[in-house]
PDB file of C-alpha atoms and ligand atoms in Angstrom:
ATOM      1  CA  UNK A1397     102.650   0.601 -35.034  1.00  0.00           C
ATOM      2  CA  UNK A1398     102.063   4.058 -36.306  1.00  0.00           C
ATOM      3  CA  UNK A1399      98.518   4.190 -38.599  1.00  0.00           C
ATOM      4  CA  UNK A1400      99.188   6.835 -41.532  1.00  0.00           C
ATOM      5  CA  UNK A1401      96.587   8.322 -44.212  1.00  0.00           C
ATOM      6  CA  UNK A1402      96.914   8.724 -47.624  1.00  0.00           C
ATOM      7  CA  UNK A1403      94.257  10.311 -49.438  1.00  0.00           C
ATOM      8  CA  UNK A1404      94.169   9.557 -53.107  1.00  0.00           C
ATOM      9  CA  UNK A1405      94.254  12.696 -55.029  1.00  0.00           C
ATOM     10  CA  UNK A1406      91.949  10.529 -57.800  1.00  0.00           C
ATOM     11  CA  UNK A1407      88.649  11.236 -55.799  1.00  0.00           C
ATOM     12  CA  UNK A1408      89.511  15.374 -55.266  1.00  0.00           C
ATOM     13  CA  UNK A1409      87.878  18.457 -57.693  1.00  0.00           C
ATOM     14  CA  UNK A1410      90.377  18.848 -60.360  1.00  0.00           C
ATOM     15  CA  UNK A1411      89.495  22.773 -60.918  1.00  0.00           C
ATOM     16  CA  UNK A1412      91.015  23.416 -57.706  1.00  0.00           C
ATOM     17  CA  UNK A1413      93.710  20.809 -56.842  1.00  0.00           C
ATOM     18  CA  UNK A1414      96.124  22.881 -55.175  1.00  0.00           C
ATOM     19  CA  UNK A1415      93.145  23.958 -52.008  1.00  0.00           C
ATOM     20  CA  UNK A1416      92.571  20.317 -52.081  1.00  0.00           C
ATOM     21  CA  UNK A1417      95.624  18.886 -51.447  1.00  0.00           C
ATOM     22  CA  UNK A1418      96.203  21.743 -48.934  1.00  0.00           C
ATOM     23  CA  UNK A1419      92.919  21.155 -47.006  1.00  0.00           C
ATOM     24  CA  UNK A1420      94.391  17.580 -46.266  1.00  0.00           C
ATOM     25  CA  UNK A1421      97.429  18.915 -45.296  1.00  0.00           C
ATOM     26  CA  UNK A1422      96.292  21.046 -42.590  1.00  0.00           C
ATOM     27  CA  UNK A1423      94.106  18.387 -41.338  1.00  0.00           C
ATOM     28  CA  UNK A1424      96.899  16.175 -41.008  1.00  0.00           C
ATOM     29  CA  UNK A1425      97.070  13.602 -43.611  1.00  0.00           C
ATOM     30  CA  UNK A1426     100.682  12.290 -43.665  1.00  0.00           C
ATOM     31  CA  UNK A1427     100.836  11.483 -47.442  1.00  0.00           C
ATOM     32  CA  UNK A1428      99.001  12.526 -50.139  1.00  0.00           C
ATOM     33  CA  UNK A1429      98.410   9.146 -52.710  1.00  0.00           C
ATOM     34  CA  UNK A1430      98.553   9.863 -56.730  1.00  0.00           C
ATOM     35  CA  UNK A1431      97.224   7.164 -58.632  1.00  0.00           C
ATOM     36  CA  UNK A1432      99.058   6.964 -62.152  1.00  0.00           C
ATOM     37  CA  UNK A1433      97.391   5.101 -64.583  1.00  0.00           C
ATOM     38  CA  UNK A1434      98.382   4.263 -68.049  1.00  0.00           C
ATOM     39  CA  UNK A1435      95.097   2.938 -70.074  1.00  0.00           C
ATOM     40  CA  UNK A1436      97.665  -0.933 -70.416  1.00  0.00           C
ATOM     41  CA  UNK A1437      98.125  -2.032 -66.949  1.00  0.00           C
ATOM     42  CA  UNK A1438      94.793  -0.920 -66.230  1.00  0.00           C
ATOM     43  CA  UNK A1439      91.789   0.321 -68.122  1.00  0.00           C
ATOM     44  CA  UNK A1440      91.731   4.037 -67.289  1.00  0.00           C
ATOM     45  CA  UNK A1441      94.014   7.393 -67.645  1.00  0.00           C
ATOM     46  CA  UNK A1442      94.583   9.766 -65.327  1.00  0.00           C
ATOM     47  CA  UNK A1443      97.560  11.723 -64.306  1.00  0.00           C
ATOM     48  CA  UNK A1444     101.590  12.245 -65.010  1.00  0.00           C
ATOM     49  CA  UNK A1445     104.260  14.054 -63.370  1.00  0.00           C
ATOM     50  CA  UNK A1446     103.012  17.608 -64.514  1.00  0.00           C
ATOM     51  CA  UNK A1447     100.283  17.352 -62.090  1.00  0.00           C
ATOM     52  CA  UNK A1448     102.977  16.274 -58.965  1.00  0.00           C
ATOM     53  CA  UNK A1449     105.610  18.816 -59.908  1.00  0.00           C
ATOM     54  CA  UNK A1450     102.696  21.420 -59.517  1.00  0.00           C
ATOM     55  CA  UNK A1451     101.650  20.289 -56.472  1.00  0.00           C
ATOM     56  CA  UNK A1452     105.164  19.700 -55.429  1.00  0.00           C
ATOM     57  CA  UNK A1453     105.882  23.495 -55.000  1.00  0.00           C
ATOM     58  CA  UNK A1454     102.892  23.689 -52.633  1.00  0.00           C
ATOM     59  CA  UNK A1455     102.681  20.871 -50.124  1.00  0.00           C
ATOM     60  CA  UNK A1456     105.325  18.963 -48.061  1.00  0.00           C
ATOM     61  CA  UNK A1457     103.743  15.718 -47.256  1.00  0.00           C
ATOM     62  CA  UNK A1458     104.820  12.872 -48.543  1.00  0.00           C
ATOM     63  CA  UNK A1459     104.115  12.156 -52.498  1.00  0.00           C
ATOM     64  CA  UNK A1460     103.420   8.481 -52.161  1.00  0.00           C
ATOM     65  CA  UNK A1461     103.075   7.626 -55.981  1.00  0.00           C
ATOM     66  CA  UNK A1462     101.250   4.715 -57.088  1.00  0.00           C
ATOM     67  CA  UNK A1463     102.273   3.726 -60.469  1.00  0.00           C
ATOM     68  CA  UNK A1464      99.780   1.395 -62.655  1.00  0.00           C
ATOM     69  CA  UNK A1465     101.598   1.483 -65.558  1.00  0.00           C
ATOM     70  CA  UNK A1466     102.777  -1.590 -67.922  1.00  0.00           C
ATOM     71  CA  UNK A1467     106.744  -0.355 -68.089  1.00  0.00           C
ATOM     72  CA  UNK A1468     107.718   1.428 -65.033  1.00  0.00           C
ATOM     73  CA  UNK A1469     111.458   1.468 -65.439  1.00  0.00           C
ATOM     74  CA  UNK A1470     110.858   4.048 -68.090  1.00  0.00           C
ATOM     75  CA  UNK A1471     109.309   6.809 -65.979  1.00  0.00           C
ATOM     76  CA  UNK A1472     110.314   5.766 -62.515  1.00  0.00           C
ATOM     77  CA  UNK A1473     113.175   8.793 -63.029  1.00  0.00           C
ATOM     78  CA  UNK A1474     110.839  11.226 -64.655  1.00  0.00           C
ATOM     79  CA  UNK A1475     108.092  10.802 -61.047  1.00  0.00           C
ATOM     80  CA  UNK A1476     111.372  10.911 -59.058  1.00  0.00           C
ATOM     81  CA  UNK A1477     112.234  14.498 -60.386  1.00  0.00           C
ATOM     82  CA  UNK A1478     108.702  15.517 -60.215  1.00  0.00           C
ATOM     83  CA  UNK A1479     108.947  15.112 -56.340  1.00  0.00           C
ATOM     84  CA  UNK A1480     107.763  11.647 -55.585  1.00  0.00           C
ATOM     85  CA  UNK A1481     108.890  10.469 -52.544  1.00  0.00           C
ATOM     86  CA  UNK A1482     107.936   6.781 -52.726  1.00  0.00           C
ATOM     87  CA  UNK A1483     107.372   5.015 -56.014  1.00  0.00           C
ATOM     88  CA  UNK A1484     105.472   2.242 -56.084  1.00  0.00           C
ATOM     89  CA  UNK A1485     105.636  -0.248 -59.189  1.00  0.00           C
ATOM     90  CA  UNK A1486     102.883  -3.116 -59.901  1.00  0.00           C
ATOM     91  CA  UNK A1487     103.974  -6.663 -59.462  1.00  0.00           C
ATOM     92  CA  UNK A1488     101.646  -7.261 -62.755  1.00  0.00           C
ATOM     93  CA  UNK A1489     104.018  -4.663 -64.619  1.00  0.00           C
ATOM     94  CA  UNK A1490     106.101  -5.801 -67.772  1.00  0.00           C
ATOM     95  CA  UNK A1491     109.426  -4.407 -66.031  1.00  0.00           C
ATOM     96  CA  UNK A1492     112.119  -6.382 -64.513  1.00  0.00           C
ATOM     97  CA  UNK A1493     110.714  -5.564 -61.093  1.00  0.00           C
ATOM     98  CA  UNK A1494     113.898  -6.117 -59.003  1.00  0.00           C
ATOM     99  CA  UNK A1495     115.398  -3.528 -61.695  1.00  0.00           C
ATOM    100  CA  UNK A1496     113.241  -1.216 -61.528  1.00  0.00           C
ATOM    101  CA  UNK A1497     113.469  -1.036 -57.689  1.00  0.00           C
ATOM    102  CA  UNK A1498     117.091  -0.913 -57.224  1.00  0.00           C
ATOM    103  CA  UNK A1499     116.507   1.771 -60.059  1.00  0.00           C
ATOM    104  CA  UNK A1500     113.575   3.611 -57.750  1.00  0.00           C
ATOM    105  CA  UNK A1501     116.499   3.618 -54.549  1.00  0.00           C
ATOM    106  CA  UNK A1502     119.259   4.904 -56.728  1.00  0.00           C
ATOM    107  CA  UNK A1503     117.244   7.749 -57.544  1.00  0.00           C
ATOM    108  CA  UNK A1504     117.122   8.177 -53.445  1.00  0.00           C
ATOM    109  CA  UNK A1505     112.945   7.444 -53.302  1.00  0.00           C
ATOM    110  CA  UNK A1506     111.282   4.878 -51.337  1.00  0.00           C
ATOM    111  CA  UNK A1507     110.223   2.208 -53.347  1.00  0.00           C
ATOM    112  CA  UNK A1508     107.069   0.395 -52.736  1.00  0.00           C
ATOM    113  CA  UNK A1509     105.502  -3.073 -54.520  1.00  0.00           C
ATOM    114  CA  UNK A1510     102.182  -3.655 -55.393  1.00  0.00           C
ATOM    115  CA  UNK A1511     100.068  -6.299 -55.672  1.00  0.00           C
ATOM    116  CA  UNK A1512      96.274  -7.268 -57.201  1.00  0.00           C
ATOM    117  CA  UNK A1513      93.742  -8.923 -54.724  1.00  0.00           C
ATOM    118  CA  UNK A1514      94.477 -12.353 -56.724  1.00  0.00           C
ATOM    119  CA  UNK A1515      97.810 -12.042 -56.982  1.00  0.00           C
ATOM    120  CA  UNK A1516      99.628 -14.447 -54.424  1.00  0.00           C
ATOM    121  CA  UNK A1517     102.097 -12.885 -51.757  1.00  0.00           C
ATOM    122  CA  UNK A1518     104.807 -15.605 -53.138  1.00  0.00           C
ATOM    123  CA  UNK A1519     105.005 -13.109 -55.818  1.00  0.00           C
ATOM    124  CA  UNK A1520     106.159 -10.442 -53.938  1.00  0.00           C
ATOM    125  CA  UNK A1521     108.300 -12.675 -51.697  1.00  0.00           C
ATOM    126  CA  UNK A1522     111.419 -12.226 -53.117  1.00  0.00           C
ATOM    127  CA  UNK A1523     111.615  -8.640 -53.474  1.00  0.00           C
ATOM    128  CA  UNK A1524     110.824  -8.282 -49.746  1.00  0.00           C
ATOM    129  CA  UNK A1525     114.609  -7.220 -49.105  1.00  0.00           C
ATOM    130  CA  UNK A1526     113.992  -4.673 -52.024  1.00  0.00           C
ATOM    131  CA  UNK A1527     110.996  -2.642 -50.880  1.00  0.00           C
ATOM    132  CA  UNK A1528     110.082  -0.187 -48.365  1.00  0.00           C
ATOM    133  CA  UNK A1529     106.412  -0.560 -48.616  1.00  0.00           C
ATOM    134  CA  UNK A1530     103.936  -3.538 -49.408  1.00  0.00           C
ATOM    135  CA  UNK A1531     100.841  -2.804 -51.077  1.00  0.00           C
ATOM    136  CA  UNK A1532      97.787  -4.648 -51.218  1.00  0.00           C
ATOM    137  CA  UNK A1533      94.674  -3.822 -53.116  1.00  0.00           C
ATOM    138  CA  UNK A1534      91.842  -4.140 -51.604  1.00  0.00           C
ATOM    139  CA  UNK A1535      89.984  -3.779 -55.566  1.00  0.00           C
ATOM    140  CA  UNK A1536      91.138  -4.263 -58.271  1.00  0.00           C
ATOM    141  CA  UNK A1537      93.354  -1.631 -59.594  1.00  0.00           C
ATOM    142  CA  UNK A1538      91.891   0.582 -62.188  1.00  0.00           C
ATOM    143  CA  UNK A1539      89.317   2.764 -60.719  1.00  0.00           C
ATOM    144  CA  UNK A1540      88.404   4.848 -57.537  1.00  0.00           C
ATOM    145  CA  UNK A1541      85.066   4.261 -55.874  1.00  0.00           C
ATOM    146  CA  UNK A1542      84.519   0.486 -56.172  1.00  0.00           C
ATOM    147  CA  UNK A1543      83.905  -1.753 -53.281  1.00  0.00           C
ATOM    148  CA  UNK A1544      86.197  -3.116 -50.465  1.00  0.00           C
ATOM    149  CA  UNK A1545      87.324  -6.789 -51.267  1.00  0.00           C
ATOM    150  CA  UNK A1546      87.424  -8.326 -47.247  1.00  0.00           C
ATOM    151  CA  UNK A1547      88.985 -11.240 -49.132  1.00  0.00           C
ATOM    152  CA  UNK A1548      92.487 -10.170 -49.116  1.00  0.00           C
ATOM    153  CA  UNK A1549      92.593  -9.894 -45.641  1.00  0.00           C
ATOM    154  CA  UNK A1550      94.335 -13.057 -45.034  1.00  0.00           C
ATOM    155  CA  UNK A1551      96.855 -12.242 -47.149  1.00  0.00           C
ATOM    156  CA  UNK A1552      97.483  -9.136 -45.553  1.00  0.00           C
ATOM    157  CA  UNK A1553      97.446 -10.957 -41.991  1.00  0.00           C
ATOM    158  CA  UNK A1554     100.030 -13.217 -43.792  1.00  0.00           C
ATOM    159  CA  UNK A1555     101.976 -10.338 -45.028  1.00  0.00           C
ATOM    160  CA  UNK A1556     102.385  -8.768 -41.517  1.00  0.00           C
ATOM    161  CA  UNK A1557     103.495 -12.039 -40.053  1.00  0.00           C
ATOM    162  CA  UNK A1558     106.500 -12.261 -42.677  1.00  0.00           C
ATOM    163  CA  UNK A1559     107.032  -8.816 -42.607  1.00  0.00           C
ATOM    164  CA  UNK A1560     107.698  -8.261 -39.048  1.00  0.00           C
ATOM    165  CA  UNK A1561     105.338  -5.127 -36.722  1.00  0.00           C
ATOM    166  CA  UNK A1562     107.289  -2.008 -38.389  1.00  0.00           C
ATOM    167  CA  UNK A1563     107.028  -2.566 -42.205  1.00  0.00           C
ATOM    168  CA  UNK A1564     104.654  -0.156 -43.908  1.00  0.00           C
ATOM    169  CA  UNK A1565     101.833  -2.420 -45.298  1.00  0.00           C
ATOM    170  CA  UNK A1566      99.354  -0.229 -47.692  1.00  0.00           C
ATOM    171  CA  UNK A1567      96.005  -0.879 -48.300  1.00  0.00           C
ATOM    172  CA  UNK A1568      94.187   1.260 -51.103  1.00  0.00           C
ATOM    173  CA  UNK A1569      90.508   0.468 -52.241  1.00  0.00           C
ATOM    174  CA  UNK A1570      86.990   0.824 -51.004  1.00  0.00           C
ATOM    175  CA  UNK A1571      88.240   2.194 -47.242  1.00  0.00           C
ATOM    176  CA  UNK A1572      85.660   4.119 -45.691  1.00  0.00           C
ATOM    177  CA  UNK A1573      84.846   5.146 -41.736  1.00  0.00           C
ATOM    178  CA  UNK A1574      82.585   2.659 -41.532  1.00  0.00           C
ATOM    179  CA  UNK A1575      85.176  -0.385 -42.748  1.00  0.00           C
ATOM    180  CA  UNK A1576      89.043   0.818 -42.003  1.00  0.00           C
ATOM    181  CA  UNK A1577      89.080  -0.942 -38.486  1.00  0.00           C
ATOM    182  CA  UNK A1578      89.014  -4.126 -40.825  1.00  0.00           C
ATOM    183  CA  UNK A1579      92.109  -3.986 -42.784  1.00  0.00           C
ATOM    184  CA  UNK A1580      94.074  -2.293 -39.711  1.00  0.00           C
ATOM    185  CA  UNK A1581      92.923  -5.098 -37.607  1.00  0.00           C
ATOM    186  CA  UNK A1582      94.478  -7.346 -39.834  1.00  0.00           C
ATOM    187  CA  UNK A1583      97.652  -5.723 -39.956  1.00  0.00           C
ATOM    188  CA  UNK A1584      97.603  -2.268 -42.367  1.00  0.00           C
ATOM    189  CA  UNK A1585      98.975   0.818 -41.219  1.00  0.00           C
ATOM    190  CA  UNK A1586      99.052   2.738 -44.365  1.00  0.00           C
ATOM    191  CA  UNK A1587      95.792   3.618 -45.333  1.00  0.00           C
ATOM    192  CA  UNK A1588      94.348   4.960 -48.797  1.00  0.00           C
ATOM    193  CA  UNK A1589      91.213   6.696 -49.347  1.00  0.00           C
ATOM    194  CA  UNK A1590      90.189   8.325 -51.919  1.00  0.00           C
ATOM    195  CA  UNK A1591      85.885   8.298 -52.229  1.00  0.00           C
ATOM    196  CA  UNK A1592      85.939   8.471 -48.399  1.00  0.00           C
ATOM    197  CA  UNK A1593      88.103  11.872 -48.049  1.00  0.00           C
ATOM    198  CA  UNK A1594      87.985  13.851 -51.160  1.00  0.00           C
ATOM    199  CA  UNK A1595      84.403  12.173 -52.165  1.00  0.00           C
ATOM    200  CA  UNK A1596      82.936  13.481 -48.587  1.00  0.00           C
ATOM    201  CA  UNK A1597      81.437  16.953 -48.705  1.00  0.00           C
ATOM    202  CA  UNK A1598      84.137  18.121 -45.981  1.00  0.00           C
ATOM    203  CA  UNK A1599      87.745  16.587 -46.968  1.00  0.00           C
ATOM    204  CA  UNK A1600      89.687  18.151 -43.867  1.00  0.00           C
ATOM    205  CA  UNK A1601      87.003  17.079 -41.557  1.00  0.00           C
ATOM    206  CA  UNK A1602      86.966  13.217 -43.445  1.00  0.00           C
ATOM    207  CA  UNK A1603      90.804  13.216 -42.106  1.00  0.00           C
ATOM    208  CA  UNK A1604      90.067  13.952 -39.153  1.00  0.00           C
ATOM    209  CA  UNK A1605      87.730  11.524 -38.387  1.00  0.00           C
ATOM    210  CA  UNK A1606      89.414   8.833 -39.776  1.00  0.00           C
ATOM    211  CA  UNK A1607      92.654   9.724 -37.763  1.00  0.00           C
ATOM    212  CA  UNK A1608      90.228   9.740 -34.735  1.00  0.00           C
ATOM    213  CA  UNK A1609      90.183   6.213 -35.121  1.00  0.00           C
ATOM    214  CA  UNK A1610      93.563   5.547 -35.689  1.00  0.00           C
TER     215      UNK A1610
HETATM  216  C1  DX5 B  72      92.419   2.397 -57.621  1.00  0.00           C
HETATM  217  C2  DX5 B  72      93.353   3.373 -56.938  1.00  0.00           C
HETATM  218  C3  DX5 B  72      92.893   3.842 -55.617  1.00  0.00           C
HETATM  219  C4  DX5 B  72      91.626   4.630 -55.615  1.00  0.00           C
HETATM  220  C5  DX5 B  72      91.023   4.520 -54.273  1.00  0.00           C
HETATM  221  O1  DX5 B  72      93.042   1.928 -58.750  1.00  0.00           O
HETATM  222  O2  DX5 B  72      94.623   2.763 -56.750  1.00  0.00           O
HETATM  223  O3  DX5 B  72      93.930   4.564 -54.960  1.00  0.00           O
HETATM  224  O4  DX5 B  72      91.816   5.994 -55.927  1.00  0.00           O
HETATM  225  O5  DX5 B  72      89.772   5.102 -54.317  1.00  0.00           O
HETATM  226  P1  DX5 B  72      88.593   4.695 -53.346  1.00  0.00           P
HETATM  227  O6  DX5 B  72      89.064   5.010 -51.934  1.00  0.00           O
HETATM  228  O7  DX5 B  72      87.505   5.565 -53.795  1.00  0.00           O
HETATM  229  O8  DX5 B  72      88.323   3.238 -53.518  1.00  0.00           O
HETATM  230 ZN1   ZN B  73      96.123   3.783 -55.481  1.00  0.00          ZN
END
């Protein structure tokens, strides 16, 4: 199973995002994580599609776009054009989620499903056959820099057993050095961090240690 970073753009310096993103780039982060957040799903702002399409013209890794919004089916097209490459929608959202991801393949994206620490994997269940990535939170969605729930571990365990050894299972929350073997060991291999990369004093270097571990 192939172990793939995503740094969360959330965490980086905001008066220079375009060195940012291609520090990580260079040091061999495979996608580049952009938390959306709408101030309804979850209580916090932060970015749209303006700040993708800019970055779009100067990076080639993968735009894996986390969308906590309440109604994703009416921007999923808007991210798509912006240059996400995988759209991921909250299970908590007030879309038709089975919709909205036949919706995020039609526009030719990968589309990925997310779900709370407390929310069940029966909820995801049935979109299984719709999704190219599962996502677990490992906090509660919202806000970067809070602390890693070990709790949701047996769901992900649970999730990799269902899901078979080459499904992209995501975890995003509270990942550091110190705790990633955790989650991996229970069956991630798509890995966010956002304090622990673009938080450290030396982003490039923070990817490279953590894909010395991989
Ligand atoms: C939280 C976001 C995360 C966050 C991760 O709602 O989905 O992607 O940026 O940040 P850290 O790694 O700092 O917990
Ligand atoms: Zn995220």
């Amino acid at each position: 199973m192939s172990i793939k970073l995503a740094p969360s753009l959330l965490a980086a310096d905001f008066s220079k995002l375009g060195e940012e993103v291609s520090a990580i780039e260079k040091a061999g982060a495979e996608y580049l994580h952009l938390d959306v957040m709408d101030g309804h799903l979850v209580p916090n702002l932060s970015f749209g599609t303006t700040v993708l399409a800019g970055l779009r013209k100067h990076s080639n890794m993968v735009f894996d776009t986390h969308l906590m919004i309440s109604e994703p089916h009416k921007y999923v097209e808007s991210f798509a054009k912006a240059g996400a490459d995988i759209i991921t929608i909250h299970v908590e959202c007030d879309s038709n989620i089975g919709e909205t991801l036949d919706q995020i393949h039609a526009l030719g994206k990968k589309a990925g499903l997310a779900l709370n620490p407390d929310a069940d994997l029966s909820r995801a269940v049935p979109y299984f056959d719709k999704i190219d990535m599962l996502l677990l939170m490992t906090v509660y969605a919202g806000f970067g820099g809070q602390s890693y729930i070990s709790d949701v571990e047996p769901k992900i365990r649970e999730a990799r057993k269902l899901l078979g050894p080459d499904f992209d299972i995501q975890v995003d929350g509270g990942i550091y050095l110190t705790n990633v073997e955790s989650p991996i060991a229970a069956g991630a291999n798509v890995i966010v961090a956002g304090s622990a990369v673009f938080g450290s004093e030396d982003p490039a270097q923070a990817v490279r240690d953590f894909k010395a571990k991989f």
